Every structure is written in C-alpha cells, then in structure tokens.
XYZ file of C-alpha atoms in Angstrom:
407
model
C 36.340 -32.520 7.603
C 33.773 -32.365 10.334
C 29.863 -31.988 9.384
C 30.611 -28.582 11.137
C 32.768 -27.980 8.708
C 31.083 -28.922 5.773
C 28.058 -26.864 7.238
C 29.955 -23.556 7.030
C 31.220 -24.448 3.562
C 28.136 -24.999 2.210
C 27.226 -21.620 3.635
C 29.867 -19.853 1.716
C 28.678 -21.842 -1.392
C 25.493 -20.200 -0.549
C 27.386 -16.800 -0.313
C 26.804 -16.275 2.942
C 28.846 -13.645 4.631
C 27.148 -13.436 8.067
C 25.442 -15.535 10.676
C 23.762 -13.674 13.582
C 24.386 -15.879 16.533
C 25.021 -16.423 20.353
C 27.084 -18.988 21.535
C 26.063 -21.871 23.329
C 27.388 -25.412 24.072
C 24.823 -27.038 21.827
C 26.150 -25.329 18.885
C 29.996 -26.153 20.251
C 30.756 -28.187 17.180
C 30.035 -25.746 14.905
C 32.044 -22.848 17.546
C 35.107 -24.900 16.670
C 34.220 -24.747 12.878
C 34.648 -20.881 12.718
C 37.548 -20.939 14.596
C 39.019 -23.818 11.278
C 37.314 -21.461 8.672
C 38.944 -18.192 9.971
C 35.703 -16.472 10.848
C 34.072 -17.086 7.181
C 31.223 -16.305 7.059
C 31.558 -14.028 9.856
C 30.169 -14.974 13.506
C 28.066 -11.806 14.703
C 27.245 -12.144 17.989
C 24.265 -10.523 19.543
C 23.460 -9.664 23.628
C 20.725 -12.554 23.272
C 19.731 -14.665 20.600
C 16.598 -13.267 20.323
C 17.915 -10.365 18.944
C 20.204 -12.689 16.457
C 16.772 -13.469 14.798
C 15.897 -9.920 14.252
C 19.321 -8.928 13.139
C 18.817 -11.655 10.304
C 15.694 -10.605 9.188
C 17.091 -7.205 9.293
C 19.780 -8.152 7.008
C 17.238 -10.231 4.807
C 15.255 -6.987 4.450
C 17.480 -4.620 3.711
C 20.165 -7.110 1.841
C 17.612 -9.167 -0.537
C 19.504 -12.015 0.676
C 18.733 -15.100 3.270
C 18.993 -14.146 6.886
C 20.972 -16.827 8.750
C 20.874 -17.020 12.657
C 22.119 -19.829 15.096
C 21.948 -20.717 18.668
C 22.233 -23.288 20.936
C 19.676 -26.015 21.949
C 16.950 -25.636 24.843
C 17.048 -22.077 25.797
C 18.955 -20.887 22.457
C 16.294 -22.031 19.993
C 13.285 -20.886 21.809
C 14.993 -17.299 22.664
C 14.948 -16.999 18.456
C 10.912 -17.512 17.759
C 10.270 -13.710 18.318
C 12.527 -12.540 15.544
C 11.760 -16.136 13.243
C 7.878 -14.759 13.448
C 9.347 -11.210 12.211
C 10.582 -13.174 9.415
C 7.548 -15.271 9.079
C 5.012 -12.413 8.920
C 6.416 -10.125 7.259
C 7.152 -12.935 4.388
C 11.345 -12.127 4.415
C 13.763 -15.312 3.966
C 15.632 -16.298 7.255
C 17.621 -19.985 7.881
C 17.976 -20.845 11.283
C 20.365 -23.205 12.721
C 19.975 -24.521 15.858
C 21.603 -27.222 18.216
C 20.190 -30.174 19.904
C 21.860 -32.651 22.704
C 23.328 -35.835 21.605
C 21.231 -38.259 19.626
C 22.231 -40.808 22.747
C 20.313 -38.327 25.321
C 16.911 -37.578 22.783
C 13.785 -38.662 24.212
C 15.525 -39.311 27.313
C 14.015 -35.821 29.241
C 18.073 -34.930 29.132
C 19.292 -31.525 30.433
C 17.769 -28.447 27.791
C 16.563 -31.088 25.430
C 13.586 -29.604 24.090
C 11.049 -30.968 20.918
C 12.291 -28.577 19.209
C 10.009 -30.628 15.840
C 6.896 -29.734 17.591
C 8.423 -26.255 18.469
C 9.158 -25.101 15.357
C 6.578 -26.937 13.433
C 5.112 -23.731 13.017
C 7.113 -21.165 12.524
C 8.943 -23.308 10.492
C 5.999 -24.868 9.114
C 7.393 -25.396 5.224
C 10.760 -26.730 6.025
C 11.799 -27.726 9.594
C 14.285 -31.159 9.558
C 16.876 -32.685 11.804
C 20.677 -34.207 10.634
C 21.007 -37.586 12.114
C 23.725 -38.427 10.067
C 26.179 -36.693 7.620
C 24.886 -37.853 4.719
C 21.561 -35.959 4.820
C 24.173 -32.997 4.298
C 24.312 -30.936 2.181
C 20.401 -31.697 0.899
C 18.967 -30.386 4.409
C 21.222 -26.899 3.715
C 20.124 -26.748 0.017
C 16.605 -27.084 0.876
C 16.337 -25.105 3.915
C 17.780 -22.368 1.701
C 15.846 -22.870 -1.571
C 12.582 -22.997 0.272
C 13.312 -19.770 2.363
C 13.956 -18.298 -0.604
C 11.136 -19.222 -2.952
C 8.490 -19.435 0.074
C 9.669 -16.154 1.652
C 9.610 -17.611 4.898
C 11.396 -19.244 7.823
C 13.178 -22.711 7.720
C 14.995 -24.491 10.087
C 17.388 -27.214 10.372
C 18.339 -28.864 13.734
C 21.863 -29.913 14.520
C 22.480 -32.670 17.607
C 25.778 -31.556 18.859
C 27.430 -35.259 18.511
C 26.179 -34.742 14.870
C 28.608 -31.636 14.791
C 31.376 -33.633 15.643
C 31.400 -36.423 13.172
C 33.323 -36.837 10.182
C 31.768 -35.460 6.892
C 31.013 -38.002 4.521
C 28.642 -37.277 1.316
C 25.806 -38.929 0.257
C 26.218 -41.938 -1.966
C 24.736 -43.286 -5.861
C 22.645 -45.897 -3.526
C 19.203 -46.413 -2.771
C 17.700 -44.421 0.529
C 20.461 -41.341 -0.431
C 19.777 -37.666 -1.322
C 22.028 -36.018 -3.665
C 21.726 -32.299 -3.707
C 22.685 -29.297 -5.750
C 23.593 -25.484 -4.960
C 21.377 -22.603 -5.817
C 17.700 -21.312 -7.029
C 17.111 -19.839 -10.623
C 15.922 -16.730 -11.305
C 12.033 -17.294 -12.318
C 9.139 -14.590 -11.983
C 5.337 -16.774 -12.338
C 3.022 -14.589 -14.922
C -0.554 -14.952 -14.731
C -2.369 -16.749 -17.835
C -3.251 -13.395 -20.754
C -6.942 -14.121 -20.186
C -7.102 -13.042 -16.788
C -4.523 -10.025 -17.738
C -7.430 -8.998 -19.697
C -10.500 -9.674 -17.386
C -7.780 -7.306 -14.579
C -7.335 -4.483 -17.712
C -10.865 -4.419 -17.969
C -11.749 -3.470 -14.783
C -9.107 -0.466 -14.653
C -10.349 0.754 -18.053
C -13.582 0.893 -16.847
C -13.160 2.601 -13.456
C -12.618 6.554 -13.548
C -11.278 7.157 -9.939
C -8.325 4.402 -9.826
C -7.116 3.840 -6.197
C -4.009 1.800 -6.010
C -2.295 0.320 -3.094
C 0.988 -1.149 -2.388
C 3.160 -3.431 -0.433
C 6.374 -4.580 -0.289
C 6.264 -6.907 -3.187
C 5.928 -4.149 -5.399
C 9.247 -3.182 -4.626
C 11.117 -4.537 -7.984
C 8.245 -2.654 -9.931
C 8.926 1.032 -9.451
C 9.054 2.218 -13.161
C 5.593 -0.034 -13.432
C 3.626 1.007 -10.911
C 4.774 4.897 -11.824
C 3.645 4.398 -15.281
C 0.370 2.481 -14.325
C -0.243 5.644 -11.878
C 0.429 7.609 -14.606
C -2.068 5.812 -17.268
C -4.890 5.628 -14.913
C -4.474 9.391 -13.665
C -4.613 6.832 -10.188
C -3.181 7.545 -6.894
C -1.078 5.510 -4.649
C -0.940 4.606 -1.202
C 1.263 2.573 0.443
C 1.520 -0.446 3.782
C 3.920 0.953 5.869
C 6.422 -2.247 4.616
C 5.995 -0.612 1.523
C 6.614 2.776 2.057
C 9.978 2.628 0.311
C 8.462 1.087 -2.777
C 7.985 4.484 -4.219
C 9.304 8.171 -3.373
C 6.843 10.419 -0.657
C 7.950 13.420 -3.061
C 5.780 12.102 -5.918
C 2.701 14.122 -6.355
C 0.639 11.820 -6.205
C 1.718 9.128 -3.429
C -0.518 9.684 -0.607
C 1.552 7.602 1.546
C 0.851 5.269 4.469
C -2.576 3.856 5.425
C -4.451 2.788 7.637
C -3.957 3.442 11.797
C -0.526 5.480 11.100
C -2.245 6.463 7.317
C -2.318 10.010 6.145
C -5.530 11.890 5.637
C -5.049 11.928 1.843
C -5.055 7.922 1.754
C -8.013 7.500 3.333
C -9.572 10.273 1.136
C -8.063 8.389 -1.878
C -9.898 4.520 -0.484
C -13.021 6.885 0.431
C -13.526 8.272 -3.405
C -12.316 5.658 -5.763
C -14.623 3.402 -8.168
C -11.659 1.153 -8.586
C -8.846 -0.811 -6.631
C -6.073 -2.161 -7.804
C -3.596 -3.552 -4.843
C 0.085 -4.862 -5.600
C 2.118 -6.703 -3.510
C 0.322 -6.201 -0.075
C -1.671 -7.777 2.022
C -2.675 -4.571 4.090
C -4.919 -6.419 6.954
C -6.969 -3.351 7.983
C -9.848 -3.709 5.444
C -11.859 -1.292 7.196
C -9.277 1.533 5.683
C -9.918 -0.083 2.437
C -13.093 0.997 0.506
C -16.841 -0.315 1.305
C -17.358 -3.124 0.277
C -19.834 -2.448 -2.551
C -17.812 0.246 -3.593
C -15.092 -0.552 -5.980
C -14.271 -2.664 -8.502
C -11.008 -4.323 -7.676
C -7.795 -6.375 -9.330
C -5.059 -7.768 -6.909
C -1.730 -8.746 -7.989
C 0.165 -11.130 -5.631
C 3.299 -13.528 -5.990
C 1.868 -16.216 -3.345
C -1.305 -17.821 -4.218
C -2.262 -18.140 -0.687
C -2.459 -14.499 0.272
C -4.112 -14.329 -3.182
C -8.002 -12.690 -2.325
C -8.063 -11.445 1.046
C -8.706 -8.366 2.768
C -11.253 -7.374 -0.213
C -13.944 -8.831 -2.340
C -11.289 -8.709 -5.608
C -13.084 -9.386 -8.768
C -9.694 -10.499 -10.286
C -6.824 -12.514 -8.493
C -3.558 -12.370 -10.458
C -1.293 -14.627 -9.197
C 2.395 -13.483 -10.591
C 5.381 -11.378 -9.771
C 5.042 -7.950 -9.927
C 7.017 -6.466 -12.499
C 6.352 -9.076 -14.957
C 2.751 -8.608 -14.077
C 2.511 -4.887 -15.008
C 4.891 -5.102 -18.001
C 2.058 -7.670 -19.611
C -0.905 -5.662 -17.849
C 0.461 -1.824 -19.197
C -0.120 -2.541 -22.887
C -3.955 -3.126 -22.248
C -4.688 -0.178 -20.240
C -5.997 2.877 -21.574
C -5.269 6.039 -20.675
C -7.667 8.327 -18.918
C -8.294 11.581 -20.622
C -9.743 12.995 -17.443
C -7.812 14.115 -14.773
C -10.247 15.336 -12.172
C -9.435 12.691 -10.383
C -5.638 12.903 -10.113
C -5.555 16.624 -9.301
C -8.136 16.208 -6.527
C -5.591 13.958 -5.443
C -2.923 16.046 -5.954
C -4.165 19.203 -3.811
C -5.362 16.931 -1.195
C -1.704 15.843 -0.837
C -0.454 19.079 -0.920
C -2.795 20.312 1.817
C -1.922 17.269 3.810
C 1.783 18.497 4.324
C 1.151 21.736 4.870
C -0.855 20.066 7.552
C 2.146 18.472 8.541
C 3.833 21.765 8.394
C 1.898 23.244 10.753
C 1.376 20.292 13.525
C 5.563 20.018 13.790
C 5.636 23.911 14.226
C 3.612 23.469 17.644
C 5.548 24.241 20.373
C 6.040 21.623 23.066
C 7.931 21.074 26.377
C 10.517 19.821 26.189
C 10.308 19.096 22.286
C 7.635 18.253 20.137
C 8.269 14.532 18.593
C 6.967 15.628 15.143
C 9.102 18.624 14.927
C 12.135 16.432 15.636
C 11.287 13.902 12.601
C 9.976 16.694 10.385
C 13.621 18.486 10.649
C 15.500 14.928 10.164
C 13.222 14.869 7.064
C 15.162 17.350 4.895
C 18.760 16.195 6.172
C 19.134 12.762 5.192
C 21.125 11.350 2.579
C 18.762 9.868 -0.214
C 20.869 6.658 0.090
C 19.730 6.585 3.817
C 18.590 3.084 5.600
C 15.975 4.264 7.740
C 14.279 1.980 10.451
C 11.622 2.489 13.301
C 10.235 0.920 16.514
C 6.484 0.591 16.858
C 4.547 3.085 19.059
C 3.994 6.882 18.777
C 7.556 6.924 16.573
C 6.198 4.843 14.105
C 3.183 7.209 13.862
C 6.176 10.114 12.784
C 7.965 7.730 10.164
C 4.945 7.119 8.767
C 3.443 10.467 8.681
C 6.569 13.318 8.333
C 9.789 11.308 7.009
C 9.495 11.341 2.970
C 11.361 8.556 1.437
C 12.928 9.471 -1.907
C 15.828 8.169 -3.983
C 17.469 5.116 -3.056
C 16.684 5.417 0.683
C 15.446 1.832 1.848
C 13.121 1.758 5.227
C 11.030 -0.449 7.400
C-alpha cells in the first residue's frame, strides 16, 4: 500500500464520499490512488481549482459534513485560497489537500515549488502540516479533520509528491511516534448556571425583546421559536442565517442590515433588549444604539464571544443546549404590544413587497421574477445566491419555509 493509498482509506474511514479536485502532477501519486480504489470517495473535478474550494464548502454547508478539496502544488494550491477563505469566514469545516515537489527539490527554488507553510499559515492558521514520511500518517489526517471540525475552520495538510509514492508503513510503540485514532464525539459546551441566570435576567427585565440570529442557531429551531414566543420578541436574521427559521412566521422580520427588511431595522430601532444567537452580524450600525439595549449573546466560539455590541452577558455554549437551560428561567411577558407592533409591521412590509414586484419594467423587473419563484418552490428546496443586486431579492422576496436550506 502506497501513502496514497492509505490517504484515501483513511478518507473513507472518515466517510468521505467526495473530494472536489483538479488534477495536477503534484498530486500524481494520489491520481493513481483513485484509479486502485475504484473512484472511492469519488474524484469531482472542477474547471479550476478555485472553484474545487467553493464546491467543498458548498458541500460542507449544505451537507453538515467536512468539505474536502485537492490540487496540485505551485499554481494548484494558491488557485484554492479564494474558496478556503469562504470556508474560513463563514466558520464551515473544509480539509484541503495539496501537493508539493519532491522533498529532494524543497528549498532548492525548483519548478512551482512554492512555501506553501508561509502560504497557508493563515488561512490555515489552526492546523496547516506537511508528511515527510509515512509514519506521520494517519495522525496528520485525523487531526486535520478533528480540528476542522471542532474549530469550524480550514486545515490543510501538504503532500510532497515522492511522499505519495512511498510505501505505507504505520507509526510504531517507540519514542518520537504519533499514534492516532478515527473520529470526534458528539459534545455541545454549556455555559456555567450562574451566568444562565445573570442572561435570564436581563430578558425578564426588558419589555421590547429584539432577537437576532445566525447560522449557529441553526440546530435550535424549536428553542429559539419558543424563546420568541416567551418574550412576545421578534426575530431577525444574518443573511447565513436566513434558513434558521421559516420567513412565513409572523413574527420573523427577516434579513438585516444592507440587504435587511424595513421591519428589522424597525425591530433593532424599538427594542429595550437584545439577545443575539449564533451570529456575528458585523454591521453594528444596524444593530441598536449603543446605550440603548440591554443585551445577552450566545456563541459556541469564545473568540467571536462580545463583539459587534456592548453585551452585558457573554454565554459561551452551543445553542440548543444553551436555550434548553436558559427557557426554564424566562418569564413570560403578559404584554404583547410589542409583538403585534411587530407583527403588522411585517405584514405591511410584504405588502410592500407586493407592490414593488408588481412594477412594470423593460424587459422584466428582477423582483417580480424572484417574487413569482417565491410561491413555486418545493419546501425541500436548496436555494443559493451570488452577491450583488440578486442577493438584495433572496434576501428581501424569497421566504424560506419547511425544510428548504439556503445561503
């Protein structure tokens, strides 16, 4: 067995079942591998490798899974930074692997030999490591995958081709070896009960309860619509988040900020109280003053923990887990001025809608297009846009509902 070999095995222990690549002679070795392992996982080859990075974070989006891409040395590796930032920013798992000239020709200023160390240091920044011999396999593989996972982030591991070639042999019970093990276990980090109750506090004591949230709210849905529900509150949502909970709730305002809907900003303009889950929503000047609210934040990573907003509490702890422990101390608000103010501003906003994708336009008004698409599509729909005015219509007139998943 070639380390090639061995790397797409350990892939499939990882259930794998795709890697977005392009083929290059850097990566040769492993070229030959797929050809041994009959295509498993399955080679997807893109136009460009750049585009292999964005179809893995694509997949890690939508799938829940690790995105893994490949490519070649030199060119190959730095074609893949655009779509590894994707990753990187927008916090998603993604494993790249990436080819290197022979270990003979490093340093030497060889043909496409690039620091590709200092290159990826960045993107890369919690896991970036090179295989100079077999027996760093399968610990470089394990890790590169464990820390995508738990970090949310990119990792890298860089494959000389004469590295490819050798024979596979495992690491050893001796001094200067590292043994390694498959998979991650479930775990979901709870903050400590006192600061549950300093958070519950604040909501309790706020009457117009603005919450806001992100993509790491996503495995919360039945918490965040009972929390809404408690607090008479309204939600908005990033645009990453926008699938996080149905547009056809009363009560969602939808997107904020630059593609926002009036309704969010009138929700951040009149509450006494924030409460923001599983976002990190940079535009803080859609958010409320500054001396206005009262505000909680609930966040998985301690370093996105307290930005954007002057948060009185910081809970650092997975979302669902979070809520389940928070729900029990909140009280429910007898009023609810608040929520049907909400309410008809929402309703007004669509009519709103309504009426803008009604104008006429030659050839075709854009809104009119994506208003129509909004009532035909399947509510198990997968729904993706580009950036630009289109973005503005998927924020503004498609209304996610059901299972459908977008970003």
């Amino acid at each position: 067995m070639k380390v090639s070999d061995y790397i797409l095995r350990r892939l499939r222990e990882w259930d794998v079942d795709h890697v977005f690549a392009y083929a290059g002679d850097g990566i040769n070795g492993l070229l030959a591998a797929w050809g041994r392992a009959d295509n498993k996982p399955k080679f997807v080859q893109a136009r460009h490798e750049e585009m292999s990075a964005f179809q893995a974070v694509g997949y890690a989006k939508f799938s829940g899974k690790v995105g893994v891409c490949a490519a070649t040395s030199g060119p190959g590796a730095i074609h893949l930074l655009n779509g590894l930032y994707d990753a990187k920013l927008d916090h998603v798992p993604v494993v790249a692997l990436v080819g290197q000239t022979n270990r003979s020709a490093m340093g030497g200023s060889y043909q496409q030999e690039v620091d590709l160390q200092n290159l990826y240091k960045d993107v890369a920044s919690d896991f970036c490591e090179t295989a100079t011999v077999p027996e760093q396999l399968p610990n470089l593989i394990d890790r590169a995958f464990r820390t995508a996972y738990a970090r949310h982030t990119v990792t890298a591991v860089i494959l000389p081709a004469d590295v490819q070639e050798l024979d596979y042999s495992p690491p050893t019970h001796a001094f200067k070896m590292v043994p390694s093990s498959l998979g991650l276990g479930r775990y979901a980090p709870v903050p400590a009960d006192e600061d549950v109750q300093r958070a519950a506090d604040v909501l309790n004591a706020g009457e117009k309860v603005a919450v806001l949230i992100g993509q790491g709210a996503r495995g919360a849905r039945a918490e965040v619509e009972r929390l809404a529900d408690v607090l008479g509150a309204g939600v908005a949502k990033a645009l990453l988040g926008k699938d996080v909970l149905p547009d056809d709730l009363p009560y969602v305002t939808g997107a904020i900020g630059l593609l926002g809907t009036r309704p969010s900003y009138e929700l951040m303009r009149g509450c006494d109280t924030l409460l923001v889950i599983g976002s990190s929503f940079p535009y803080t000047q859609f958010m409320p003053e500054l001396d206005q609210a009262r505000a909680v934040q609930i966040d998985i990573d301690p370093h996105m923990i307290g930005l954007r907003y002057p948060f009185e509490v910081n809970l650092v702890g997975d979302a669902r887990e979070t809520l389940r422990r928070l729900l029990p101390r909140l009280h429910r608000k007898e009023s609810r001025t608040w929520r049907e103010e909400i309410e008809k501003n929402n309703a007004r906003w669509w009519e709103v809608m309504q009426r803008r994708a009604a104008v006429n336009a030659d050839p075709i008004n854009p809104e009119y297009v994506i208003h129509a698409l909004d009532g035909r599509l399947p509510e198990d729909a997968v729904i993706t846009a580009d950036s630009g005015s289109a973005a503005n219509w998927y924020a503004r007139h498609l209304r996610l509902r059901g299972r459908m998943r977008g970003s």
